[in-house]
Short mmCIF file of C-alpha atoms in Angstrom, two decimals:
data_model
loop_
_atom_site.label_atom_id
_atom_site.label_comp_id
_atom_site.label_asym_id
_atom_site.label_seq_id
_atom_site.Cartn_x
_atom_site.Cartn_y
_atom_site.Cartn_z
CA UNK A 1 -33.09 -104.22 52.31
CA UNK A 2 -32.07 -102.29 55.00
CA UNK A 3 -34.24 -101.99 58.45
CA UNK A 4 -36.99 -103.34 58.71
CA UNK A 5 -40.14 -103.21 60.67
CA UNK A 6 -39.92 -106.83 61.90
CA UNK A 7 -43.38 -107.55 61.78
CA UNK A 8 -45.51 -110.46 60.24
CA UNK A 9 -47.96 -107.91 58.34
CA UNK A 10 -48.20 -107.02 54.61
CA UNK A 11 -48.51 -103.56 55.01
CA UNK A 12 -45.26 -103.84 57.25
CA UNK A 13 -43.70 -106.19 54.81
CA UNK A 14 -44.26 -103.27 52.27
CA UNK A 15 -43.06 -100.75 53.40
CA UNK A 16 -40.21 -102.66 54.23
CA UNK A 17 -39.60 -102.62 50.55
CA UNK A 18 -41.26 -99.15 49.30
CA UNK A 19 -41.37 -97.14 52.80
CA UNK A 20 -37.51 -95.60 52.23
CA UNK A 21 -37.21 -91.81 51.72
CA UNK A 22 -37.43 -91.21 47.67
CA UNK A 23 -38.51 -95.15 46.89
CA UNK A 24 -42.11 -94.40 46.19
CA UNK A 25 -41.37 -91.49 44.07
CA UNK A 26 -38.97 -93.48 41.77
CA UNK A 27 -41.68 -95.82 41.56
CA UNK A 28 -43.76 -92.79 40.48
CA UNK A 29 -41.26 -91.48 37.60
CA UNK A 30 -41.17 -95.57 36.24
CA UNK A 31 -45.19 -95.94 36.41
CA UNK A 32 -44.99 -93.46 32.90
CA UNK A 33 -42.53 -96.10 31.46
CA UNK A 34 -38.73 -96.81 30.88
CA UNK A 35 -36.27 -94.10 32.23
CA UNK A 36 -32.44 -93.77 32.30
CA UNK A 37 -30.92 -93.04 35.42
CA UNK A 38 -30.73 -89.19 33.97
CA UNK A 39 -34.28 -88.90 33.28
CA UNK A 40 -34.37 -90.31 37.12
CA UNK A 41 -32.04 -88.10 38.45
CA UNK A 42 -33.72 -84.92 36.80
CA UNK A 43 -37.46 -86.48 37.83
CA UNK A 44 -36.64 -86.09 41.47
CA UNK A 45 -34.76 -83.35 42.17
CA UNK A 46 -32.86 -83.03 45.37
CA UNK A 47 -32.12 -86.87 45.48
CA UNK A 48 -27.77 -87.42 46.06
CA UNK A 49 -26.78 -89.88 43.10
CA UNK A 50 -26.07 -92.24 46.08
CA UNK A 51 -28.93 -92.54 47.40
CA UNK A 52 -30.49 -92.65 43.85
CA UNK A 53 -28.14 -96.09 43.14
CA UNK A 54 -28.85 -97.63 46.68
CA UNK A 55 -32.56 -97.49 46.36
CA UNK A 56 -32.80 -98.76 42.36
CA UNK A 57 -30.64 -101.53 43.87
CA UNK A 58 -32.79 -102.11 46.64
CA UNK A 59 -35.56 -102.25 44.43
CA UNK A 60 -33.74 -104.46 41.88
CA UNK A 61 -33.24 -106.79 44.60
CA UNK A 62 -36.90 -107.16 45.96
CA UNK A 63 -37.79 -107.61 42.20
CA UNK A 64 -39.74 -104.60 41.79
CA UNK A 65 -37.24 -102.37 39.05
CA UNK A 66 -34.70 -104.14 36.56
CA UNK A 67 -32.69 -102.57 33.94
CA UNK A 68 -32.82 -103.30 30.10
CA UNK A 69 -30.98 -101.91 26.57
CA UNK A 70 -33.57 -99.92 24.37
CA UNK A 71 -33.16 -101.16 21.03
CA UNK A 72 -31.18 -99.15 17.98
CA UNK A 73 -30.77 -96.61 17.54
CA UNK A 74 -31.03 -95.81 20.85
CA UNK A 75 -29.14 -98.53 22.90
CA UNK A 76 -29.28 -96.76 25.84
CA UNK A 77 -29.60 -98.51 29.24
CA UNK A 78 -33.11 -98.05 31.02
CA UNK A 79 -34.41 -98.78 33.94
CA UNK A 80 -38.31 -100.53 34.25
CA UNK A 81 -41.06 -101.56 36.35
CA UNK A 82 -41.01 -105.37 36.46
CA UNK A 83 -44.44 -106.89 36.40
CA UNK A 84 -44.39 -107.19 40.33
CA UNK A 85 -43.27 -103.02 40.07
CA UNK A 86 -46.65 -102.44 38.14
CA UNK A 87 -48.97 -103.61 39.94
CA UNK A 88 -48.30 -101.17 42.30
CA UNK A 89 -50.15 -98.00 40.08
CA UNK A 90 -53.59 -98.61 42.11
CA UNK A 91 -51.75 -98.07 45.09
CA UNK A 92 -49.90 -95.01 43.39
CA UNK A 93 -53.29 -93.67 41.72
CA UNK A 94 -55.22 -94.22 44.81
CA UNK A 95 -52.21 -91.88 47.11
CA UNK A 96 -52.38 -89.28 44.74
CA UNK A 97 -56.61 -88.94 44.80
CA UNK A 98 -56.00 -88.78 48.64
CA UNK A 99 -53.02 -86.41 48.53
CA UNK A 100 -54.95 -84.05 46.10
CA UNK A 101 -56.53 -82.89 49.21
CA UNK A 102 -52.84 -81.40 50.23
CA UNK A 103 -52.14 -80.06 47.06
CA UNK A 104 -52.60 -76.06 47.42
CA UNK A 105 -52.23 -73.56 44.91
CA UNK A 106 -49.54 -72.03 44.57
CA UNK A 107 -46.73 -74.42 45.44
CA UNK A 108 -45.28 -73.34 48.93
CA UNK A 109 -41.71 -71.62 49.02
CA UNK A 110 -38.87 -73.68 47.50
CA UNK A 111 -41.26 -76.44 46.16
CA UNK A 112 -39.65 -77.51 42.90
CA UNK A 113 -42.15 -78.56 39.93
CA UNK A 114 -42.44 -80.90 36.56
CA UNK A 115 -45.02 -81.58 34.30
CA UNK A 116 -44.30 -85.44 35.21
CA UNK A 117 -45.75 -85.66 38.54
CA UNK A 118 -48.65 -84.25 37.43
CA UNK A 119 -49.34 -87.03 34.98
CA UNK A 120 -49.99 -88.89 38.27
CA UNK A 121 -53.08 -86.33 38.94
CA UNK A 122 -54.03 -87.22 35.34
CA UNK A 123 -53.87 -90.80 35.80
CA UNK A 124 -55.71 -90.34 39.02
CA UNK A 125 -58.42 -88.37 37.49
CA UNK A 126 -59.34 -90.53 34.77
CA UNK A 127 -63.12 -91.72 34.45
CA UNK A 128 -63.37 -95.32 33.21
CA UNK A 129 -67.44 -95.04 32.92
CA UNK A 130 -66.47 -91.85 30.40
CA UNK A 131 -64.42 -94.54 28.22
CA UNK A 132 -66.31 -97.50 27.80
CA UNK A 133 -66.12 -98.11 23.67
CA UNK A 134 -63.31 -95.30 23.39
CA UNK A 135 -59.83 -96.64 21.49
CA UNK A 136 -57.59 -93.39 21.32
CA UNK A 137 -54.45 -92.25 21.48
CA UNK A 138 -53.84 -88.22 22.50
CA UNK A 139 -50.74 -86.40 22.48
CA UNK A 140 -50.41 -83.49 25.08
CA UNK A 141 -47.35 -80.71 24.94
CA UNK A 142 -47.62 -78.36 27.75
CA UNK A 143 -44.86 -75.92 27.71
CA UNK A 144 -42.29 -78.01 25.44
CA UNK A 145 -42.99 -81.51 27.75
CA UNK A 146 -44.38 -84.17 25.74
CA UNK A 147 -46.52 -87.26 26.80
CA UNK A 148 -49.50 -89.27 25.11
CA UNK A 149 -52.47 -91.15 26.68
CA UNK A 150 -53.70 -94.19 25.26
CA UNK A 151 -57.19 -94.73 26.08
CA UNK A 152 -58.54 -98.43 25.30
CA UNK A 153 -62.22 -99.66 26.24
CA UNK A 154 -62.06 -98.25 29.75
CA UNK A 155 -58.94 -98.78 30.57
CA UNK A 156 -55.72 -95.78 30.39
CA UNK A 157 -51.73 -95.84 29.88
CA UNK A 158 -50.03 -92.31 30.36
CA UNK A 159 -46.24 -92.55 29.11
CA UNK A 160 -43.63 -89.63 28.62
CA UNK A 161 -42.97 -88.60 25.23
CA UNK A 162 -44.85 -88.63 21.80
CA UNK A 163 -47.13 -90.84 21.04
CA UNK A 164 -45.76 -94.29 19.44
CA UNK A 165 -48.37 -96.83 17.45
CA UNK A 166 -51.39 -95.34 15.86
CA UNK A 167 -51.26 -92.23 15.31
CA UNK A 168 -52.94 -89.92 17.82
CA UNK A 169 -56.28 -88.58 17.40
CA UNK A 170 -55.08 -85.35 18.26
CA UNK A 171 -52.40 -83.25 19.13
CA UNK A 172 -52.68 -80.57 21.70
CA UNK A 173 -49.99 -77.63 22.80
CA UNK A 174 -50.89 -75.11 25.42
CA UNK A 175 -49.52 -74.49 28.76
CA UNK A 176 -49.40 -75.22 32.68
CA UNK A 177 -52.44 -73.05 33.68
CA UNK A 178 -54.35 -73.93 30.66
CA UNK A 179 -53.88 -77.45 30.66
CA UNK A 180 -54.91 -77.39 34.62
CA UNK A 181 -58.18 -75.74 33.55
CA UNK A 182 -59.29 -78.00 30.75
CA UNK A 183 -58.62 -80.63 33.07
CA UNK A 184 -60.45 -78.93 36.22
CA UNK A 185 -63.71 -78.40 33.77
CA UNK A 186 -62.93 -75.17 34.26
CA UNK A 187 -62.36 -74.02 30.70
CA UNK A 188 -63.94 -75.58 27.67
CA UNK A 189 -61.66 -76.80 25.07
CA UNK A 190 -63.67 -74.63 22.10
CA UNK A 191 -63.14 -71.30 24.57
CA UNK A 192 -59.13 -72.35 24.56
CA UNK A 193 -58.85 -72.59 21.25
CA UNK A 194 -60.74 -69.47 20.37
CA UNK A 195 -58.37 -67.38 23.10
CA UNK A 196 -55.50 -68.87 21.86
CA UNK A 197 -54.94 -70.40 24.90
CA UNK A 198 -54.25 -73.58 23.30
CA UNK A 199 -53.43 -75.22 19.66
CA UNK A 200 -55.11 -78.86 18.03
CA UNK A 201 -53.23 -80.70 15.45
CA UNK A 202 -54.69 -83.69 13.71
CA UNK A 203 -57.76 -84.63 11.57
CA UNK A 204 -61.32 -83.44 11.25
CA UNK A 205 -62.45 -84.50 14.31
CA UNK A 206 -58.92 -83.54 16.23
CA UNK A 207 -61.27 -80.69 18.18
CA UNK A 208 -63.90 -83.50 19.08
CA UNK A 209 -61.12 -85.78 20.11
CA UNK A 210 -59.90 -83.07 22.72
CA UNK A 211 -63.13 -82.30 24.24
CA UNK A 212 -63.56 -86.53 24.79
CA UNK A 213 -60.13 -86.71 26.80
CA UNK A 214 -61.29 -83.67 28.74
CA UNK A 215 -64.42 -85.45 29.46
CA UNK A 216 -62.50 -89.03 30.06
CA UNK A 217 -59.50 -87.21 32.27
CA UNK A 218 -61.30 -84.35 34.45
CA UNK A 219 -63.68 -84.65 37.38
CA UNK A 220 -66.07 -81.59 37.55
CA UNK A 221 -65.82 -79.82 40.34
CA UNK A 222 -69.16 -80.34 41.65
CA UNK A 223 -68.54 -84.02 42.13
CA UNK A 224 -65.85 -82.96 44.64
CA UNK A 225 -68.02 -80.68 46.30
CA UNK A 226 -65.78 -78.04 46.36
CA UNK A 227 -63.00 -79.66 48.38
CA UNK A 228 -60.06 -80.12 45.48
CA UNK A 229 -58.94 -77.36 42.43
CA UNK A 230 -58.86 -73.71 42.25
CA UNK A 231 -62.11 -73.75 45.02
CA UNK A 232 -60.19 -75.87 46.63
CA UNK A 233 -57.43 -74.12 46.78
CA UNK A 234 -59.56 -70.47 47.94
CA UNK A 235 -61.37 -72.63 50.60
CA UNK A 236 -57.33 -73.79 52.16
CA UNK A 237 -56.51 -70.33 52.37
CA UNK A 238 -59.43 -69.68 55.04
CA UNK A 239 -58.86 -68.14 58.30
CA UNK A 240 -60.94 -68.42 60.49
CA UNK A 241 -59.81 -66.29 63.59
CA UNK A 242 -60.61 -63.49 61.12
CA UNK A 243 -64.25 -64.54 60.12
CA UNK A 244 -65.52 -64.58 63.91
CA UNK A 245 -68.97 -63.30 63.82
CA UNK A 246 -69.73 -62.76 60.16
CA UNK A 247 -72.36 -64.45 57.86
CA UNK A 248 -71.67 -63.53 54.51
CA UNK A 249 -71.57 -64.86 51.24
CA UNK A 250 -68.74 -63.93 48.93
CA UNK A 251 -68.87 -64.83 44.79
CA UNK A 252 -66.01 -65.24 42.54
CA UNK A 253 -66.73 -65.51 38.79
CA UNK A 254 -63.81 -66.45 36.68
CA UNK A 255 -65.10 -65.85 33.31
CA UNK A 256 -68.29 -67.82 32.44
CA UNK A 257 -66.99 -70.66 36.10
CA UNK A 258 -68.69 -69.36 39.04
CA UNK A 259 -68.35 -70.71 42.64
CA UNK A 260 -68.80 -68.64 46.06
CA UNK A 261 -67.96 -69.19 49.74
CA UNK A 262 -70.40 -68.95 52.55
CA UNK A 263 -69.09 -68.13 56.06
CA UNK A 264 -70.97 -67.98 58.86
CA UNK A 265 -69.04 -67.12 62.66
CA UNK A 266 -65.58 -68.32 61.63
CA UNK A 267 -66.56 -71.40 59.43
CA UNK A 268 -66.64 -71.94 55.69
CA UNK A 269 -68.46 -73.66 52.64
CA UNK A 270 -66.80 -73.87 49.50
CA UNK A 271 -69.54 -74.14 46.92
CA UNK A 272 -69.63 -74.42 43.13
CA UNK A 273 -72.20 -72.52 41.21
CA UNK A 274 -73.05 -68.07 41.59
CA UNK A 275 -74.87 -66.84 44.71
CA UNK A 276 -77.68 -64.95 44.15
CA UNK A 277 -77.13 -63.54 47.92
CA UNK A 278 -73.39 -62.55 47.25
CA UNK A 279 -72.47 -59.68 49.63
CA UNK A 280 -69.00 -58.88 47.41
CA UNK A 281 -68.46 -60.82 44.47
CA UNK A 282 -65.29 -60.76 42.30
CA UNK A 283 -65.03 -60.88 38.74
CA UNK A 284 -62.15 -61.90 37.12
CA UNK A 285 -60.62 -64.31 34.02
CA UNK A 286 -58.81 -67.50 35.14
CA UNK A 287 -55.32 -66.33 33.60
CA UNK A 288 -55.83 -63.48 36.20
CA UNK A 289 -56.96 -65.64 39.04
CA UNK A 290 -54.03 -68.13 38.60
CA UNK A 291 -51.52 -64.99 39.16
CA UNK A 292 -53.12 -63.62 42.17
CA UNK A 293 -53.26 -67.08 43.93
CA UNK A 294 -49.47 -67.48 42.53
CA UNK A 295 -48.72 -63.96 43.77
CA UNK A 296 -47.46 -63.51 40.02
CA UNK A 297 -49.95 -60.03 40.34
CA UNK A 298 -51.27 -57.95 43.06
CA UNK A 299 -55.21 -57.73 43.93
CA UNK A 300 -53.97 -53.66 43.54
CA UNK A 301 -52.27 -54.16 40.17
CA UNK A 302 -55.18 -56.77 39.09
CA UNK A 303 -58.05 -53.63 39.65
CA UNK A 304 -55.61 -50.67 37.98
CA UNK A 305 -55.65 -52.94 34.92
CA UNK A 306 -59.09 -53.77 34.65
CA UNK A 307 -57.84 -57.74 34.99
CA UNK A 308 -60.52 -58.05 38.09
CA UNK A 309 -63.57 -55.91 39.11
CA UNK A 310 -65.57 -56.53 42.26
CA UNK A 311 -69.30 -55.49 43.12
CA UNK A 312 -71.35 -55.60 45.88
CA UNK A 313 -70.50 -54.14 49.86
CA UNK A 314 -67.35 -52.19 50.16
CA UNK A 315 -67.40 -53.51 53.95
CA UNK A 316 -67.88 -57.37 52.96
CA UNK A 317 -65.02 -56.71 50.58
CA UNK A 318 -62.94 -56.11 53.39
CA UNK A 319 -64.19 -58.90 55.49
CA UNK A 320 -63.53 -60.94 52.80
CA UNK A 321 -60.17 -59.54 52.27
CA UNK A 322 -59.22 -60.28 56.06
CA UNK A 323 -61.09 -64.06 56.02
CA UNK A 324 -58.64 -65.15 53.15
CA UNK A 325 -55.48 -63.23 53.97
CA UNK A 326 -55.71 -60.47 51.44
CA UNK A 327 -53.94 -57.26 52.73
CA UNK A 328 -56.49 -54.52 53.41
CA UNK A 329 -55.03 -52.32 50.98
CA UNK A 330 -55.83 -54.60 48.20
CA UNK A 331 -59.39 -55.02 49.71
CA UNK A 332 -59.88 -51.36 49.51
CA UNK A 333 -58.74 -51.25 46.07
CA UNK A 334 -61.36 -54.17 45.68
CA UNK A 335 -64.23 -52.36 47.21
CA UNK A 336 -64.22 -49.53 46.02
CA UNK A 337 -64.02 -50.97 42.23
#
C-alpha cells in the first residue's frame, strides 16, 4: 500500500488507499465505466506507464479496481470499479462541486484538456428534483467524443461512448463552447439549433428531449449567485489594487444573458441579471466572449469586426479595462466604440 499515515481514523485510513498522486483521478476515468489500460493511459495524460501499473495494482489490492474480458467481439481486457470502487462517486461528485470554484476560464498555460473530465462537472451538476418521473437515455457528441446519460426516476449514469439499451431519446452534436453554454443556462437549446450551433437526431420530440436534459443537467446561474461559469470566471479575473477608489457598475450582455459587476473601492459583486445603472456596458455574443476570455481574439480585433460593441463612459471603460486586466489599448478601442 505503500506509506501510510499510521493513524486510527477513516479519513486517514482513506487516503491511505486513494491519497497517492494520480489514484483519485483513475478513479475518476473508471466512475464513466470499463476502460483498458489505453483508454487510462490517454485519460490522464502525463502519468509514466509505471506509475500507471503500481497504482491499478495498489488499487486491485485494497479491492477498489479489478480487471475483466469484455465479451466478443471485443475480448479485450478492461479494467472496473468493484462495488467497494463505486461507492466512492458521492465523494467524487461532491470534490468536483467544490473544485468548480477553482475552475477558471481559460485553462492556465500548459493545462491539458478532454471532454472526459468534464463529464464529472456533468455528473456534478445534475438536479435529481428536475428528474423525478423522467426514464431517458441521451446521447451527447461534442467535437467527435461520444458519451450517453441515462436518466432513471431521479437517479443518473454518465458512461463514455454511444448509448447501449433503449434507444436514446435524442441525439445531440455540437461543440466544447456550445455544449458549456447549454449546460451553464446560458444558451437555450431552440437558439442552438437555429444558429447552427448544434444538431438533434431522433424522434418528434428529440428537440423536447434536449431542452429536459438541459433542465435535469445545468444549474442556472442565479442559484450560484454568480460565483461559478463564465461570471464566474470574469469575477476571478478581478484586481483589486486597480479598482481602489471607484464605485461603478459595469454590464456585459452576451446576446439575450446579461450579468454585470459592481465595484465599489477595490471590492467586487458578481451579479446575474442587466444593470440599469451600468457606467460601461459591453455587448457581445457568447462565441465572441469565449475567445476573448481564451485569448483566441483581441478586445481590439473583437471592436474592428463588429464581434463586441460597448456603450456608456469612455472613462469607466477604462477603469474597467484596468480592474480586470484588459490592456488600455483595448479599453480605448472599447470606449470609444
Amino acid at each position: 500500500m505503500g506509506r501510510s499515515y499510521d493513524q486510527f481514523c477513516p479519513a486517514a485510513r482513506a487516503l491511505d488507499v486513494i491519497g497517492g498522486r494520480w489514484t483519485l483521478l483513475i478513479v475518476r476515468e473508471l466512475l464513466l465505466g470499463p476502460r483498458r489500460y489505453s483508454d487510462l493511459a490517454d485519460g490522464l495524460p502525463g502519468i509514466g506507464p509505471n506509475v500507471l501499473a503500481e497504482r491499478l495494482r495498489t488499487l486491485r489490492e485494497a479491492g477498489i479496481v479489478t480487471q475483466a474480458k469484455l465479451p466478443p467481439p471485443a475480448g479485450t481486457t478492461v479494467y472496473e470499479l468493484t462495488e467497494l470502487g463505486a461507492a466512492m462517486r458521492p465523494v467524487v461528485d461532491e470534490l468536483t462541486r467544490w473544485g468548480l470554484r477553482f475552475l477558471d476560464i481559460p485553462p492556465r498555460p500548459g493545462e491539458r484538456y478532454r471532454i472526459g473530465w468534464l463529464l464529472g462537472c456533468v455528473r456534478a451538476g445534475f438536479r435529481p428534483e428536475v428528474a423525478r418521473g423522467v426514464n431517458e437515455t441521451y446521447e451527447v457528441n461534442v467535437d467527435g467524443d461520444v458519451f450517453h446519460l441515462r436518466v432513471e426516476d431521479g437517479t443518473l449514469d454518465v458512461r463514455h461512448g454511444p448509448a447501449t439499451g433503449p434507444a436514446p431519446a435524442c441525439i445531440l452534436t455540437t461543440d466544447l463552447a456550445t455544449f458549456m453554454a447549454l449546460g451553464a443556462r446560458l444558451l437555450g437549446v431552440p437558439d442552438a439549433l437555429r444558429r447552427g450551433l448544434a444538431r438533434v437526431e431522433g424522434g418528434p420530440g428529440a428537440v423536447d428531449a434536449v431542452g429536459r436534459a438541459a433542465g435535469i443537467l445545468g444549474s442556472h446561474l442565479d442559484d450560484t449567485g454568480g460565483r461559478y461559469g463564465i461570471i464566474g470566471a470574469v469575477g476571478a479575473a478581478f484586481r483589486p489594487e486597480a479598482a481602489r477608489g471607484v464605485h461603478e457598475t459595469y454590464g456585459f450582455l452576451l446576446g439575450e444573458f446579461a450579468f454585470h459587476a459592481r465595484v465599489e473601492d477595490g471590492t467586487l459583486h458578481m451579479c446575474p441579471g442587466p444593470a440599469d445603472d451600468a457606467d460601461v456596458t459591453l455587448h457581445t455574443d457568447l462565441a465572441t466572449f469565449l475567445k476573448l476570455g481564451a485569448g483566441i481574439m483581441s478586445l481590439e480585433d473583437a471592436f474592428a469586426t463588429g464581434a463586441a460593441t460597448a456603450e456608456g463612459d469612455p472613462g469607466a471603460g477604462l477603469r474597467m479595462a484596468a480592474a480586470f486586466g484588459v490592456t488600455f489599448a483595448a479599453a480605448d478601442t472599447a470606449a470609444g466604440a
